[in-house]
Amino acid sequence: MKKITIIANWKMSLSLHESIQLAEDVERGLPPLPASLRVFLCPSFTALPSVQPLLRQCLLGAQDVFWENRGAYTGEIAPSMLTDLGCHAVILGHSERRAYCGETSLMVHRKVQTALANNLTPIVCVGETAEERDRGQKEHVVIEQLTSALSGIDEKKEQDIFVVYEPVWAIGNGHVVAPEDAEQMHQLILHTLREMYSPAYLDAHVQVLYGGSVDRRSVGPLISMPHVGGCLVGTASWHAHNFLSIIDAALRI
Ligand code: PGA
């Protein structure tokens, strides 16, 4: 059976009360999940402690982490603060952070290293903007983001990693890429990773997901593609009904 991962990114879109309600509704609505399907919920930092005890089948993730373990970094969150709250994974290098918070490839690289050192699974987002796509640079941009984020990983430690291909122009606006185009980019990502890591490590520990306006209609065709290992879902994960329909579609693959 194909291994599939679905990640809900709640962004800065829900109050504490709404986050609790959504976590409860999702858990209540889920059928028993097979081991081949993993579901992560990534609430905002302030909702993590309240959402964690509600989770039965879903795993907890955060939306960012700082690259140092401790110290005078006002406003930042250390990896151990996330693991203390029961987080298993953390989204890194999301295009919204690159665009609005000035996050660079070097910062993303350092965050990946620190996350791994603290046993947090990195969910590393890569993807081109509309301008980069129109200039014919999408492959170049994705390869640069990927290689700088994921260089220097000690594969002997056998830690899991998610890479999410998220074309920036497809995020939050209903413009999903064609499944064949996603598949092509996923093949390029895997080809690039094969030049960095062994096939055995990649097969066992690295999954490449798609993100950008995924909803209940687009999820099936996307994850039916051979190299699309699941999805990162923003907007359609903020209502239990929509998100549960996505899980339902994933269960039918
Ligand atoms: P979206 O968000 O599903 O609303 O496009 C995806 C994301 O930003 O990760």
mmCIF file with all atom_site columns, C-alpha atoms and ligand atoms in Angstrom, residues 9 11 94 96 166 170-173 211-214 232-236, ligand 1:
data_model
loop_
_atom_site.group_PDB
_atom_site.id
_atom_site.type_symbol
_atom_site.label_atom_id
_atom_site.label_alt_id
_atom_site.label_comp_id
_atom_site.label_asym_id
_atom_site.label_entity_id
_atom_site.label_seq_id
_atom_site.pdbx_PDB_ins_code
_atom_site.Cartn_x
_atom_site.Cartn_y
_atom_site.Cartn_z
_atom_site.occupancy
_atom_site.B_iso_or_equiv
_atom_site.pdbx_formal_charge
_atom_site.auth_seq_id
_atom_site.auth_comp_id
_atom_site.auth_asym_id
_atom_site.auth_atom_id
_atom_site.pdbx_PDB_model_num
ATOM   1  C CA . ASN A 1 9   ? -1.228 23.929 8.123  1.00 0.00 ? 9   ASN A CA 1
ATOM   2  C CA . LYS A 1 11  ? -1.292 29.175 9.634  1.00 0.00 ? 11  LYS A CA 1
ATOM   3  C CA . HIS A 1 94  ? 7.321  28.037 4.068  1.00 0.00 ? 94  HIS A CA 1
ATOM   4  C CA . GLU A 1 96  ? 5.098  32.935 3.535  1.00 0.00 ? 96  GLU A CA 1
ATOM   5  C CA . GLU A 1 166 ? 4.637  24.342 -3.061 1.00 0.00 ? 166 GLU A CA 1
ATOM   6  C CA . ALA A 1 170 ? -0.689 28.100 -6.253 1.00 0.00 ? 170 ALA A CA 1
ATOM   7  C CA . ILE A 1 171 ? -0.979 28.864 -2.536 1.00 0.00 ? 171 ILE A CA 1
ATOM   8  C CA . GLY A 1 172 ? -4.241 30.099 -1.071 1.00 0.00 ? 172 GLY A CA 1
ATOM   9  C CA . ASN A 1 173 ? -5.967 30.993 -4.333 1.00 0.00 ? 173 ASN A CA 1
ATOM   10 C CA . GLY A 1 211 ? 1.087  21.862 -1.381 1.00 0.00 ? 211 GLY A CA 1
ATOM   11 C CA . GLY A 1 212 ? -0.932 24.731 -2.834 1.00 0.00 ? 212 GLY A CA 1
ATOM   12 C CA . SER A 1 213 ? -4.734 24.988 -2.894 1.00 0.00 ? 213 SER A CA 1
ATOM   13 C CA . VAL A 1 214 ? -5.271 21.280 -2.324 1.00 0.00 ? 214 VAL A CA 1
ATOM   14 C CA . LEU A 1 232 ? 0.265  19.908 2.782  1.00 0.00 ? 232 LEU A CA 1
ATOM   15 C CA . VAL A 1 233 ? -3.138 21.540 3.092  1.00 0.00 ? 233 VAL A CA 1
ATOM   16 C CA . GLY A 1 234 ? -3.750 25.139 4.165  1.00 0.00 ? 234 GLY A CA 1
ATOM   17 C CA . THR A 1 235 ? -7.167 26.692 3.608  1.00 0.00 ? 235 THR A CA 1
ATOM   18 C CA . ALA A 1 236 ? -9.032 23.402 3.155  1.00 0.00 ? 236 ALA A CA 1
HETATM 19 P P1 . PGA B 2 .   ? -3.370 26.511 0.722  1.00 0.00 ? 1   PGA B P1 1
HETATM 20 O O1 . PGA B 2 .   ? -2.047 26.640 1.608  1.00 0.00 ? 1   PGA B O1 1
HETATM 21 O O2 . PGA B 2 .   ? -3.790 25.076 0.789  1.00 0.00 ? 1   PGA B O2 1
HETATM 22 O O3 . PGA B 2 .   ? -4.324 27.447 1.336  1.00 0.00 ? 1   PGA B O3 1
HETATM 23 O O4 . PGA B 2 .   ? -2.964 26.901 -0.667 1.00 0.00 ? 1   PGA B O4 1
HETATM 24 C C1 . PGA B 2 .   ? -1.012 25.724 1.449  1.00 0.00 ? 1   PGA B C1 1
HETATM 25 C C2 . PGA B 2 .   ? 0.202  26.183 2.167  1.00 0.00 ? 1   PGA B C2 1
HETATM 26 O O5 . PGA B 2 .   ? 0.467  27.360 2.251  1.00 0.00 ? 1   PGA B O5 1
HETATM 27 O O6 . PGA B 2 .   ? 0.961  25.421 2.650  1.00 0.00 ? 1   PGA B O6 1
#
